[in-house]
Structures are given as C-alpha cells and as structure tokens.
Coordinates of C-alpha atoms in Angstrom, one line a residue:
M29 CA 41.3 -162.9 -166.6
S30 CA 40.9 -159.5 -165.5
P31 CA 39.1 -158.0 -168.0
V32 CA 40.7 -155.0 -170.4
M33 CA 40.3 -151.0 -170.3
Q34 CA 38.6 -149.5 -173.9
L35 CA 38.4 -146.3 -174.4
D36 CA 35.0 -145.0 -174.6
T37 CA 36.2 -141.8 -176.7
L38 CA 39.7 -141.0 -178.4
I39 CA 39.9 -138.2 -179.4
T40 CA 42.5 -137.9 -182.1
N41 CA 44.1 -135.3 -184.3
A42 CA 43.6 -132.3 -182.3
N43 CA 45.4 -129.6 -181.0
I44 CA 45.4 -129.5 -177.0
I45 CA 46.2 -126.7 -174.7
T46 CA 46.4 -129.1 -171.3
S47 CA 46.8 -126.1 -168.9
D48 CA 49.4 -129.2 -167.8
P49 CA 53.1 -127.5 -167.2
H50 CA 54.7 -130.5 -167.8
R51 CA 53.4 -131.2 -171.1
P52 CA 51.5 -128.4 -172.0
H53 CA 50.7 -129.6 -175.4
A54 CA 48.8 -133.2 -177.2
R55 CA 47.4 -134.4 -179.6
S56 CA 45.6 -136.6 -179.1
V57 CA 43.5 -137.5 -175.5
G58 CA 41.8 -141.0 -173.9
L59 CA 38.4 -140.8 -171.9
W60 CA 36.9 -143.7 -169.8
N61 CA 34.3 -143.4 -166.9
G62 CA 33.8 -140.3 -166.5
S63 CA 38.0 -139.0 -166.1
I64 CA 40.5 -138.5 -168.1
V65 CA 43.6 -141.6 -169.1
G66 CA 46.5 -139.3 -170.2
V67 CA 47.1 -137.7 -173.6
D68 CA 49.5 -138.9 -176.9
D69 CA 52.4 -141.7 -175.5
Q70 CA 50.4 -141.9 -172.3
L71 CA 47.8 -144.8 -174.1
G72 CA 49.7 -146.9 -175.4
S73 CA 47.5 -149.6 -177.1
L74 CA 44.8 -148.7 -175.5
A75 CA 44.4 -146.1 -178.7
D76 CA 44.5 -148.8 -181.1
S77 CA 40.8 -150.2 -179.6
A78 CA 38.3 -147.2 -178.2
A79 CA 34.5 -147.6 -178.8
H80 CA 34.1 -144.0 -180.6
V81 CA 37.5 -142.6 -182.0
I82 CA 36.6 -138.9 -183.7
D83 CA 38.6 -137.0 -185.5
A84 CA 39.0 -133.5 -184.5
G85 CA 40.2 -132.3 -187.8
G86 CA 42.8 -129.7 -186.6
A87 CA 40.2 -128.3 -183.4
T88 CA 42.0 -126.7 -180.9
V89 CA 41.4 -128.5 -177.1
T90 CA 41.2 -126.7 -173.7
P91 CA 40.1 -127.9 -170.5
G92 CA 36.6 -127.2 -170.0
F93 CA 35.8 -123.6 -168.3
N94 CA 35.0 -123.0 -164.7
D95 CA 33.0 -119.7 -163.5
I96 CA 33.2 -118.9 -160.0
H97 CA 31.3 -116.3 -159.8
D98 CA 28.0 -116.5 -161.0
H99 CA 24.0 -116.8 -160.4
S100 CA 22.7 -119.9 -162.3
V101 CA 18.8 -119.4 -161.1
M102 CA 18.8 -115.1 -161.0
F103 CA 19.9 -115.5 -165.0
G104 CA 17.6 -118.9 -165.5
E105 CA 15.1 -116.8 -164.6
S106 CA 16.1 -113.7 -166.9
M107 CA 15.7 -116.2 -169.4
I108 CA 11.9 -117.1 -168.3
E109 CA 10.7 -113.1 -167.2
I110 CA 10.6 -109.6 -169.1
D111 CA 13.9 -108.7 -170.9
L112 CA 14.6 -104.9 -170.6
A113 CA 18.4 -106.1 -171.1
D114 CA 17.9 -103.5 -174.6
C115 CA 16.0 -100.9 -173.3
V116 CA 18.1 -97.6 -173.6
T117 CA 15.2 -95.6 -173.0
A118 CA 12.0 -95.3 -170.8
E119 CA 9.8 -95.4 -173.7
Q120 CA 11.3 -98.7 -174.6
V121 CA 10.8 -100.1 -171.1
Y122 CA 7.5 -98.7 -170.6
E123 CA 6.7 -100.5 -174.1
A124 CA 8.2 -103.8 -173.1
L125 CA 6.0 -104.1 -169.6
G126 CA 2.7 -102.6 -171.5
S127 CA 2.9 -105.3 -174.0
W128 CA 3.7 -107.9 -171.5
C129 CA 0.4 -107.0 -169.0
S130 CA -1.9 -106.5 -171.6
G131 CA -1.5 -110.0 -173.0
D132 CA -1.9 -114.0 -170.7
S133 CA 1.3 -114.0 -170.2
E134 CA 2.1 -115.4 -166.3
S135 CA 5.8 -114.7 -164.2
G136 CA 5.3 -117.9 -161.8
I137 CA 4.6 -115.8 -159.4
G138 CA 0.6 -115.0 -158.5
D139 CA 0.0 -111.7 -160.7
W140 CA 3.1 -109.8 -160.3
A141 CA 4.8 -108.7 -163.7
I142 CA 9.1 -109.7 -162.9
A143 CA 11.6 -108.2 -165.6
S144 CA 14.9 -108.5 -165.7
N145 CA 18.1 -107.4 -166.4
Y146 CA 17.1 -103.7 -166.9
R147 CA 20.7 -101.6 -167.0
P148 CA 20.5 -98.2 -165.5
L149 CA 24.3 -97.3 -167.0
Q150 CA 22.9 -97.8 -170.3
M151 CA 19.8 -95.8 -170.2
T152 CA 19.7 -92.6 -171.8
G153 CA 17.3 -89.7 -172.0
E154 CA 14.7 -88.8 -168.5
D155 CA 14.7 -91.6 -165.4
L156 CA 11.7 -94.2 -165.2
R157 CA 8.8 -92.4 -163.8
I158 CA 6.3 -94.6 -161.0
D159 CA 3.4 -93.3 -162.6
V160 CA 3.7 -94.0 -166.4
L161 CA 4.6 -97.9 -164.3
D162 CA 1.7 -97.8 -162.6
R163 CA -0.2 -97.3 -165.8
V164 CA 1.5 -99.3 -168.2
T165 CA 0.8 -102.5 -165.4
G166 CA -2.5 -102.2 -165.8
G167 CA -3.0 -102.7 -161.3
R168 CA -1.0 -106.1 -161.4
P169 CA 2.6 -105.4 -158.7
L170 CA 5.7 -104.6 -160.6
V171 CA 9.3 -105.4 -159.7
I172 CA 12.3 -104.4 -162.2
K173 CA 15.1 -106.3 -161.3
H174 CA 18.8 -104.3 -162.1
N175 CA 21.2 -106.1 -163.7
S176 CA 23.8 -104.7 -160.8
A177 CA 21.2 -107.4 -158.4
H178 CA 21.7 -104.8 -156.0
A179 CA 18.3 -102.6 -157.1
Y180 CA 15.0 -103.4 -157.3
T181 CA 12.5 -100.7 -159.9
A182 CA 8.7 -101.3 -158.6
N183 CA 5.6 -99.5 -158.9
S184 CA 3.1 -97.8 -156.5
E185 CA 1.1 -101.6 -156.4
A186 CA 4.2 -103.4 -155.7
L187 CA 5.5 -100.7 -152.6
R188 CA 1.1 -101.0 -151.3
R189 CA 1.6 -104.7 -151.3
A190 CA 5.3 -104.1 -149.1
G191 CA 4.1 -101.9 -146.6
I192 CA 6.2 -98.5 -147.7
A193 CA 4.6 -95.7 -147.3
L194 CA 4.4 -93.8 -151.1
T195 CA 5.2 -90.3 -149.5
D196 CA 8.3 -90.0 -146.4
P197 CA 8.3 -93.4 -146.2
E198 CA 10.3 -95.2 -143.9
Q199 CA 13.9 -95.8 -144.8
S200 CA 15.7 -99.2 -144.1
D201 CA 19.1 -99.8 -142.4
G202 CA 21.6 -100.5 -145.1
G203 CA 19.5 -100.0 -147.3
V204 CA 17.3 -96.9 -149.8
I205 CA 14.1 -96.3 -150.3
G206 CA 13.9 -93.3 -153.5
T207 CA 12.6 -90.6 -153.2
D208 CA 11.8 -87.3 -155.3
D209 CA 12.4 -83.7 -153.2
H210 CA 8.6 -83.1 -152.2
G211 CA 9.1 -86.5 -150.5
N212 CA 7.4 -89.1 -153.1
V213 CA 8.3 -92.8 -153.6
T214 CA 10.4 -92.5 -156.9
G215 CA 9.8 -96.7 -157.2
L216 CA 13.7 -97.5 -156.6
L217 CA 14.6 -99.5 -154.0
D218 CA 18.6 -100.6 -153.7
E219 CA 20.1 -103.3 -150.6
N220 CA 18.0 -104.3 -147.8
A221 CA 15.6 -101.8 -148.9
M222 CA 14.8 -104.8 -151.2
R223 CA 14.1 -107.2 -148.5
P224 CA 9.9 -106.0 -147.6
L225 CA 9.2 -106.9 -151.8
Q226 CA 11.1 -110.0 -151.7
A227 CA 9.6 -111.5 -148.4
L228 CA 6.0 -111.0 -151.2
I229 CA 7.6 -112.7 -154.0
Q230 CA 9.8 -115.4 -152.2
P231 CA 9.9 -117.9 -152.0
E232 CA 9.7 -118.9 -154.9
P233 CA 7.8 -122.2 -156.5
Q234 CA 10.3 -125.3 -156.9
A235 CA 9.0 -126.0 -160.2
L236 CA 9.8 -122.2 -161.4
L237 CA 14.0 -122.7 -159.4
Q238 CA 14.3 -126.1 -161.2
E239 CA 13.2 -124.9 -165.0
A240 CA 15.5 -121.3 -164.1
L241 CA 18.7 -124.1 -163.5
N242 CA 17.5 -125.8 -167.1
Q243 CA 17.5 -122.3 -168.7
A244 CA 21.0 -121.7 -167.1
T245 CA 23.4 -124.6 -167.5
S246 CA 21.8 -125.5 -171.0
H247 CA 22.7 -122.2 -172.2
Y248 CA 26.5 -122.7 -170.2
V249 CA 27.4 -125.9 -172.1
S250 CA 26.9 -124.1 -175.3
E251 CA 30.0 -121.2 -174.5
G252 CA 32.4 -124.4 -172.9
L253 CA 31.7 -123.9 -169.4
T254 CA 32.0 -127.3 -167.6
S255 CA 31.4 -125.7 -163.8
V256 CA 29.3 -123.0 -162.2
T257 CA 29.3 -121.3 -159.0
D258 CA 26.4 -120.1 -158.0
A259 CA 27.4 -117.0 -155.6
G260 CA 24.7 -117.4 -153.4
I261 CA 21.4 -119.0 -152.4
A262 CA 18.4 -119.9 -149.7
G263 CA 18.6 -117.0 -148.2
G264 CA 19.7 -113.2 -148.1
W265 CA 18.3 -110.6 -150.6
I266 CA 19.9 -113.2 -153.3
G267 CA 18.4 -116.1 -152.3
H268 CA 14.8 -116.8 -154.2
S269 CA 13.6 -119.9 -151.6
P270 CA 15.3 -121.3 -148.5
R271 CA 14.4 -124.1 -150.4
E272 CA 16.8 -123.1 -153.0
F273 CA 18.9 -126.2 -152.7
A274 CA 16.9 -128.8 -152.6
A275 CA 15.8 -127.3 -156.2
Y276 CA 19.2 -127.8 -156.7
Q277 CA 18.9 -131.5 -156.0
A278 CA 15.9 -132.1 -157.7
A279 CA 17.3 -130.4 -160.9
R280 CA 20.1 -132.8 -160.7
D281 CA 17.6 -136.3 -159.6
L282 CA 15.7 -135.2 -163.2
G283 CA 18.2 -134.7 -165.1
L284 CA 18.2 -130.9 -165.8
L285 CA 21.9 -129.5 -164.9
S286 CA 23.7 -129.8 -168.0
T287 CA 26.9 -128.3 -165.8
R288 CA 28.5 -129.8 -162.5
M289 CA 27.1 -127.0 -160.6
Q290 CA 28.9 -125.1 -156.6
T291 CA 26.6 -123.3 -154.6
M292 CA 26.9 -121.1 -151.9
I293 CA 25.0 -120.7 -149.3
T294 CA 24.4 -117.1 -147.6
I295 CA 25.0 -116.1 -144.2
D296 CA 21.0 -115.6 -143.2
A297 CA 20.7 -119.1 -143.9
L298 CA 23.1 -119.6 -141.2
H299 CA 22.0 -120.3 -137.3
E300 CA 23.2 -121.4 -134.4
V301 CA 23.5 -125.0 -134.0
P302 CA 23.8 -126.3 -130.8
G303 CA 26.5 -128.8 -129.1
A304 CA 28.5 -130.2 -126.3
H305 CA 29.6 -127.0 -124.1
D306 CA 33.2 -127.4 -124.7
D307 CA 32.1 -126.7 -128.7
P308 CA 32.2 -123.7 -129.7
E309 CA 29.5 -121.2 -130.7
V310 CA 29.2 -122.1 -134.6
R311 CA 26.8 -120.8 -137.5
T312 CA 25.7 -123.5 -139.6
L313 CA 23.2 -125.2 -141.2
T314 CA 21.0 -128.2 -139.6
A315 CA 22.8 -131.8 -138.5
G316 CA 26.2 -129.6 -139.0
I317 CA 26.3 -129.3 -143.0
R318 CA 28.8 -127.5 -144.4
S319 CA 31.4 -126.6 -146.8
G320 CA 32.7 -129.8 -149.2
V321 CA 29.6 -131.4 -148.8
G322 CA 28.2 -132.8 -152.0
D323 CA 30.3 -134.8 -154.9
E324 CA 31.8 -133.7 -158.2
W325 CA 28.1 -132.7 -159.6
L326 CA 27.1 -130.8 -156.7
Q327 CA 28.2 -129.3 -153.9
I328 CA 28.3 -126.9 -151.2
G329 CA 30.5 -124.3 -151.7
P330 CA 31.6 -121.3 -149.2
T331 CA 29.1 -119.5 -147.3
K332 CA 28.4 -116.1 -149.0
V333 CA 28.5 -112.5 -146.8
F334 CA 27.4 -109.1 -147.8
S335 CA 30.0 -106.2 -146.4
D336 CA 28.4 -103.8 -149.4
G337 CA 27.1 -102.7 -151.7
S338 CA 27.7 -102.2 -155.4
L339 CA 30.3 -99.5 -157.6
I340 CA 27.4 -99.6 -160.0
G341 CA 25.0 -97.8 -157.5
S342 CA 27.7 -96.4 -155.9
T343 CA 26.8 -97.5 -152.6
A344 CA 30.5 -99.7 -152.4
A345 CA 32.3 -99.5 -149.0
M346 CA 35.1 -96.8 -150.2
T347 CA 37.5 -95.2 -148.0
E348 CA 37.3 -91.8 -149.4
D349 CA 33.9 -90.0 -151.4
Y350 CA 32.7 -91.1 -155.2
H351 CA 34.7 -89.3 -157.3
H352 CA 30.8 -87.7 -158.9
C353 CA 29.4 -86.8 -155.2
N354 CA 30.3 -86.3 -151.4
H355 CA 29.6 -90.4 -149.9
H356 CA 31.7 -93.1 -149.9
G357 CA 28.8 -96.0 -149.7
Y358 CA 27.7 -98.3 -146.5
F359 CA 28.8 -101.3 -144.9
Q360 CA 25.5 -103.1 -145.4
G361 CA 24.9 -103.6 -141.7
D362 CA 27.1 -103.5 -138.2
P363 CA 30.9 -104.3 -139.0
A364 CA 31.3 -106.1 -135.6
E365 CA 28.3 -108.2 -135.9
M366 CA 28.9 -109.4 -139.3
R367 CA 32.6 -109.9 -138.2
A368 CA 31.2 -112.2 -135.3
R369 CA 28.6 -113.7 -137.8
A370 CA 31.0 -114.6 -140.4
L371 CA 33.7 -116.4 -138.0
A372 CA 31.2 -118.4 -136.3
A373 CA 30.4 -120.1 -139.5
V374 CA 34.2 -120.2 -140.1
A375 CA 34.0 -122.8 -136.9
G376 CA 31.6 -124.3 -137.9
G377 CA 33.8 -125.6 -140.7
W378 CA 32.0 -123.2 -143.5
S379 CA 35.0 -121.2 -145.6
I380 CA 34.2 -117.0 -146.3
A381 CA 33.3 -115.4 -149.4
V382 CA 33.6 -111.9 -148.6
H383 CA 31.1 -109.4 -151.3
A384 CA 33.6 -106.7 -150.8
I385 CA 34.1 -104.1 -153.9
G386 CA 34.9 -100.9 -152.2
D387 CA 38.6 -100.6 -150.7
A388 CA 37.3 -99.5 -146.9
A389 CA 34.9 -103.4 -147.7
V390 CA 38.3 -105.1 -148.9
A391 CA 40.5 -103.7 -145.9
Y392 CA 37.6 -105.0 -143.7
A393 CA 37.3 -108.9 -145.7
T394 CA 40.6 -109.2 -145.3
E395 CA 41.3 -108.8 -141.7
V396 CA 37.9 -110.8 -141.1
I397 CA 40.0 -113.8 -143.1
A398 CA 43.6 -112.7 -141.0
E399 CA 41.4 -113.5 -137.9
A400 CA 39.6 -116.5 -138.9
Q401 CA 42.6 -117.6 -140.3
L402 CA 44.4 -117.1 -137.3
R403 CA 41.8 -119.0 -135.1
Y404 CA 41.2 -122.3 -137.0
G405 CA 43.8 -122.4 -139.3
T406 CA 43.8 -122.6 -143.1
P407 CA 40.3 -124.4 -145.1
A408 CA 40.4 -127.3 -147.4
M409 CA 38.1 -124.7 -149.8
P410 CA 40.1 -121.4 -150.1
H411 CA 38.8 -118.2 -148.2
R412 CA 37.5 -115.3 -150.5
I413 CA 37.0 -112.1 -151.5
E414 CA 34.9 -111.7 -154.3
H415 CA 34.9 -108.5 -156.8
G416 CA 37.1 -106.1 -155.4
G417 CA 36.5 -103.1 -157.3
V418 CA 39.4 -101.4 -155.4
V419 CA 42.1 -103.1 -154.1
T420 CA 45.6 -100.8 -153.4
T421 CA 49.4 -103.0 -153.7
E422 CA 49.7 -103.0 -150.1
Q423 CA 45.6 -104.7 -149.6
L424 CA 47.0 -107.3 -152.3
A425 CA 49.9 -108.1 -150.1
E426 CA 48.0 -109.1 -147.5
I427 CA 45.8 -110.5 -149.2
A428 CA 48.6 -112.7 -150.1
R429 CA 49.5 -113.6 -147.0
V430 CA 46.2 -114.8 -145.4
N431 CA 46.1 -117.5 -148.3
A432 CA 42.5 -115.7 -149.9
V433 CA 41.3 -116.5 -153.1
L434 CA 40.0 -112.7 -154.8
V435 CA 37.2 -112.8 -157.1
P436 CA 37.4 -110.1 -159.2
Q437 CA 35.7 -109.7 -163.2
P438 CA 37.1 -108.6 -165.9
Q439 CA 33.9 -107.8 -167.7
F440 CA 32.7 -105.2 -166.2
I441 CA 35.3 -102.6 -167.3
A442 CA 34.3 -104.3 -170.9
E443 CA 29.9 -103.0 -170.9
F444 CA 30.5 -100.6 -167.4
G445 CA 34.2 -99.4 -167.9
D446 CA 33.2 -95.8 -168.8
A447 CA 31.1 -95.1 -165.6
M448 CA 32.8 -96.5 -162.9
A449 CA 36.0 -94.5 -163.8
D450 CA 33.5 -91.6 -163.8
K451 CA 32.6 -92.7 -160.5
L452 CA 36.0 -93.5 -159.1
G453 CA 38.3 -90.7 -160.7
P454 CA 42.0 -91.8 -162.3
E455 CA 43.6 -92.9 -159.1
R456 CA 41.3 -95.7 -157.8
T457 CA 40.6 -96.4 -161.9
R458 CA 44.0 -97.9 -161.8
L459 CA 42.9 -100.0 -158.6
S460 CA 40.2 -101.1 -159.7
Y461 CA 39.8 -104.9 -161.1
P462 CA 42.8 -105.9 -161.2
A463 CA 44.8 -109.3 -162.9
K464 CA 48.0 -108.9 -163.6
R465 CA 48.9 -107.3 -159.6
M466 CA 47.7 -110.3 -158.3
L467 CA 49.4 -112.7 -160.1
D468 CA 52.3 -110.7 -159.6
A469 CA 51.7 -110.7 -155.8
G470 CA 51.4 -114.9 -155.8
I471 CA 47.5 -114.6 -155.2
I472 CA 45.3 -116.8 -157.1
L473 CA 42.8 -115.4 -159.9
P474 CA 40.6 -117.3 -161.4
G475 CA 37.3 -117.0 -163.7
S476 CA 34.5 -115.4 -162.8
S477 CA 31.2 -112.6 -164.4
D478 CA 28.9 -112.2 -161.6
R479 CA 26.2 -113.1 -164.7
P480 CA 23.8 -111.5 -165.0
V481 CA 25.3 -108.5 -164.3
A482 CA 27.1 -108.6 -167.2
D483 CA 28.2 -111.5 -170.3
G484 CA 29.1 -114.4 -168.7
A485 CA 30.9 -116.3 -172.2
P486 CA 33.6 -117.3 -170.4
L487 CA 35.5 -116.6 -174.3
T488 CA 34.2 -112.8 -174.0
V489 CA 35.4 -112.2 -170.1
M490 CA 39.2 -113.9 -171.7
Q491 CA 39.1 -111.0 -173.5
A492 CA 38.3 -108.8 -171.2
F493 CA 40.9 -110.2 -169.0
V494 CA 43.2 -109.2 -172.0
Q495 CA 42.0 -105.7 -173.4
R496 CA 41.1 -103.8 -170.4
L497 CA 38.9 -101.5 -173.0
T498 CA 35.8 -100.1 -172.0
E499 CA 32.3 -99.9 -173.9
T500 CA 34.0 -97.1 -175.6
G501 CA 37.4 -97.7 -176.0
Q502 CA 39.4 -96.5 -173.6
P503 CA 42.1 -97.9 -171.4
Y504 CA 40.6 -99.0 -168.0
G505 CA 43.6 -100.1 -165.5
A506 CA 45.4 -100.7 -168.7
D507 CA 48.9 -101.8 -166.3
D508 CA 46.6 -104.8 -165.2
R509 CA 46.4 -106.4 -168.8
I510 CA 47.1 -110.0 -169.1
T511 CA 47.8 -112.4 -172.0
V512 CA 45.5 -115.0 -173.3
E513 CA 47.7 -118.1 -172.0
Q514 CA 46.8 -116.2 -168.4
A515 CA 43.1 -115.4 -168.9
L516 CA 43.0 -119.6 -170.1
H517 CA 44.7 -120.3 -167.0
A518 CA 42.1 -118.4 -164.8
Y519 CA 39.0 -120.0 -166.0
T520 CA 40.7 -123.4 -165.9
V521 CA 43.5 -123.5 -163.2
G522 CA 43.3 -120.7 -161.6
S523 CA 38.9 -121.4 -160.8
A524 CA 40.2 -124.8 -159.6
K525 CA 42.3 -123.7 -157.1
A526 CA 39.6 -121.1 -155.7
T527 CA 36.9 -123.7 -155.6
G528 CA 38.5 -126.9 -154.0
W529 CA 39.3 -128.6 -157.0
Y530 CA 42.2 -128.2 -157.7
G531 CA 43.7 -131.9 -159.4
R532 CA 41.0 -132.7 -160.2
K533 CA 39.2 -130.3 -162.8
G534 CA 41.3 -127.7 -165.2
Q535 CA 43.6 -129.7 -166.5
I536 CA 43.8 -132.5 -169.3
R537 CA 46.0 -134.8 -168.2
S538 CA 45.7 -138.4 -166.8
G539 CA 42.9 -138.6 -163.4
Q540 CA 41.5 -135.2 -164.1
L541 CA 37.3 -135.5 -164.9
A542 CA 37.1 -135.3 -168.6
D543 CA 35.4 -131.7 -169.0
L544 CA 36.6 -130.1 -171.8
V545 CA 35.9 -127.8 -174.7
V546 CA 36.0 -127.9 -178.1
L547 CA 36.8 -124.6 -180.0
G548 CA 37.2 -124.1 -183.9
E549 CA 40.4 -122.0 -183.6
D550 CA 43.7 -121.3 -181.5
L551 CA 42.6 -119.0 -178.8
T552 CA 46.1 -118.3 -178.2
K553 CA 46.9 -117.3 -181.9
V554 CA 44.0 -115.4 -183.1
P555 CA 44.2 -111.3 -182.5
D556 CA 42.9 -110.2 -179.2
D557 CA 39.9 -108.5 -180.4
Q558 CA 38.7 -111.7 -181.9
I559 CA 38.8 -114.0 -178.5
S560 CA 35.4 -113.8 -178.0
A561 CA 34.4 -114.7 -181.7
V562 CA 36.2 -118.3 -182.0
P563 CA 33.5 -120.4 -182.2
V564 CA 32.8 -123.1 -179.0
L565 CA 32.2 -127.1 -181.7
A566 CA 31.4 -128.8 -178.4
T567 CA 31.6 -129.2 -175.2
Y568 CA 32.2 -132.5 -172.7
V569 CA 31.2 -132.7 -169.4
G570 CA 32.4 -136.3 -168.1
G571 CA 33.2 -137.4 -170.9
H572 CA 29.6 -136.6 -172.5
A573 CA 28.9 -134.1 -174.9
A574 CA 26.8 -132.0 -173.3
Y575 CA 26.7 -129.8 -176.7
G576 CA 27.9 -129.9 -180.1
D577 CA 26.9 -131.5 -183.3
S578 CA 26.8 -135.1 -184.1
R579 CA 29.9 -135.8 -184.7
W580 CA 31.7 -134.8 -181.2
E581 CA 28.8 -137.4 -179.5
A582 CA 30.5 -140.2 -177.6

C-alpha cells in the first residue's frame, strides 16, 4: 500500500492574498516538502491530518517578497563597517571615523578603515576635507563608500597606496578624481576612478563575504523577503572578489543563507572561452557556465553590464544637459566595445542586465537588447534594463517590443526625490522611474530597491510605488502612481517573471515553492502612508519559518 501524504503544515483562519487571478483569496493553505499543496477545498481530507496546524488568527498571508535588484554582500558589509547613515554634517563624519580609528576595531581588511552608508545628498554645511580625514584617521588608509555605490571618498594615505598623485592626478577613462581649484585632490573618486583603491582592498576575504551574507539574509527574512537578486558580483567596481560566488556556495553549505539568492556575474568577470572552429565567439565563464546554472536556493542570473553612472552623482548618460549644470553625464566605456562584449556574452548563453539610468543609456541598452534578440532569440531568463532614471514613452514602447524587463526603484523618490528633481527639471522628472506607464505599455514591473543605496524593506518600497512623494512630501511623477495591489503584484508575480521563476514563485497555489509572508494587517486595507508600518509576523522559506516567534514554527 502506498503511504498517505501528510501535510507538514496547515495555516488556517488566515486572510490569504494568493496573487493567483483564478483564485485571488483563500482562508487556509497546506504545505508539504517545501511546496504548496493547495488552498481551502483543494486540500480535502489532508487538512484533517496535518503534522502542524497554525491558527493565523485572521492575519494576512501573501507570497514571499522578491527583491530583484539588491547588493547583498555590500549591504551585509555595511552592517559590519563604520556606519555613516545618520551623519548629516562633516563634523559627525569626523567624529564617527575618529572614534572607530582610536579604538581596537578591525575592518577585516588589514589596517584599512572602511566606512559605509555615506549619503552626500543629506549632508549640510561644508564638504568633507581631506586634511581633516587624514587627521582623524591617524595614519590609517580610509575608504568611505557612498550609498550610491558609484563613488568613494578617500584620505591621502589611501590615495598614496593606490598610486594616485595628490596634485594634478592623471584622470581615468570613465571616472573622475576630484580636485580643487589648485589641482589638489579632494578625496572624491567616482565610477572607474575607484578601481585603483579596489585593487588594494580586494579580493576581500571569503570569511568576510560569508559573514556579510549571513548578516544580510538574516535581516531580509525579518522584512518578508524570501528571494533576492544580488545585482553584480565577482568583477568590475561593484564586485568584492573573483571568488564571490564561491562565498555564496560556502554560505549556503554552512547554513548562512536565510533567503533564496540569484546572483548577477558582472561582465568584467567573463572572458573569451574557445570552442569548435564553427562555434560563435563568446564571453562566458570557464567550462561555458552561463545564466541559469544552480537551483531554487542559489542560481546564477544575468550578467551585469554597466553602461552609465548614477543620477545621484550626475554621471548618468542623458541626451540633454542636467538642469543644474552644463554636462549630460557619460558612458562608462566606449559604446561600441561595450556592445560587442554584451553580444558576445549573449552568444555564450547569458541573459544581460544593463545598468542604464539616463535616457541616452536607456536608448543604448534597448538597442543592444534588440540586436541580441535578433541574433540569438528570446532567452529563458529575460534580458533586463536596470533602473530607468529617465525613460520616455517612446522608449517604453520599444522596451515592450523587444520583451525586455525594466527594473525601477521607487524608493529613490522617497529618499532622494528633491535632489533628483533639481537635477532633471520638471519635464524629465515626469519621465523618471516609471511604474504605471510600464504596466500600460505591457512591460513586466518587478519589485526592487538597490539596497543599500536606499531602504530595501519591501513594504516601504511598495509605499513609495503607491505614493511617489519626495522626502519633503512633493509629488514626483504622480501620473506613474500605482495601487497597492499592483505594488504587491510587482514584488511577487512581477519579480518571479523577471527572474525566470514564474510558475514556481510569486503565487500561493499548488506546486509553487512554500515561500510566504505573514502580516499583522492587510496591506491593501491600510491608508497609503501606513503601508510601511504593517508588521511582519513571520516569513516562511521552503515551508520552514525563517523568521517569527514560536507560534509560527513548523
């Protein structure tokens, strides 16, 4: 006689928002062996013999949240390094640095002092002075990571070790070393100018990377995140080590990954790999490893391609000058060379995720994806355009035509909206970080944050999707507001589609992974300005409670 299935867990008396259009609401859900068996009457007699029954007491249950553009190692490290998030004056920065450097603290990277979460847009008063940074760090080399991830501020000792002249330094291609009116360095380095410093502090130790992932994913589940995509590892100025994916594997083996992870390998880490004489020339990883390798817990996603800079730093490539200055940003390399490398990666089986913030970069990324589709067809894991700081309606139509995914971050509006609007002017602000216009154009809208650039709590980002208000409460592209139901759909179904996991993630229905969030209130019923305050009671990953008190343990 065949054994009778017994549910591992039955959650009942719940307000379940399934994200399944065929059955949008339910009251109970059964879990078995890491997957969802069914809801309500689909469970039949199985509901009578579950190993563990949880009375949700009317709590709201949704599919697990999925952030498809995050920087997990960077976020985890920011929880370990000197934290400047609350600093709003230069004096506060000096105090934080001096306090750390005068103690017995270690950064995990030799004698370096490493600080994170520096937010230039929230600073008031005078700029950071390199001579004061030299004094408060007491001879230690210093790197301050800007929250944009597109710039560093360093002291003189760090610059000396990197071989950067302190007066009239040689400028890099695709990056700027800041200098004053006399040609003396200020300590600011953006984009590719950061690379000489990175060459000194990287590769970072595997133990540090593993602990960063432990810190990051432990935090994620407290916010309802069950899947996250790390948007750039193993190479370029965004990576931490050529062995970064090995750190992910080790973290998983050690039980340090609390969430499912997808990783983007930067295109800098790919290289030419020979094949048969009639095979196409490709860029990939040794052995031909490409997008899609892995499983439901750890997978290699697209390759990350940087085309331009940041809107915060006014380095994103625009078609017209910024509103506040007489330049329009720049590309991070020769466009023809970047295109050739991207197409060679697609030839090797990679999906591409092109960082493009300015409208000139968005046009470029769309053209590259269109050529990739024409040559190599539609990939199983969609090609993507990351960010979309300014996107015209015509560009949205073209993005839809080539079946690409656009990945905007509405939380930028809530945290940096006033400064972005000042840089863009009113017309381009209306076109910035679209949402409703994407849905109207038939483009997949996913959930993402770009954490730690901005707050990554999913409910906070959903509120930003709905409100589109700047940090001072000013409307920002109000025509692109969406409903809370659409925001939830983005963070569940939209993200699953964008990452190639639709049908296994994003809905509470039979056969999907048992990834769930239990909320203390129905986020679709609270006022818009209270969405972020809805409490997360529990988070289930693969049917097991990854977060929550003993009531929710299975």
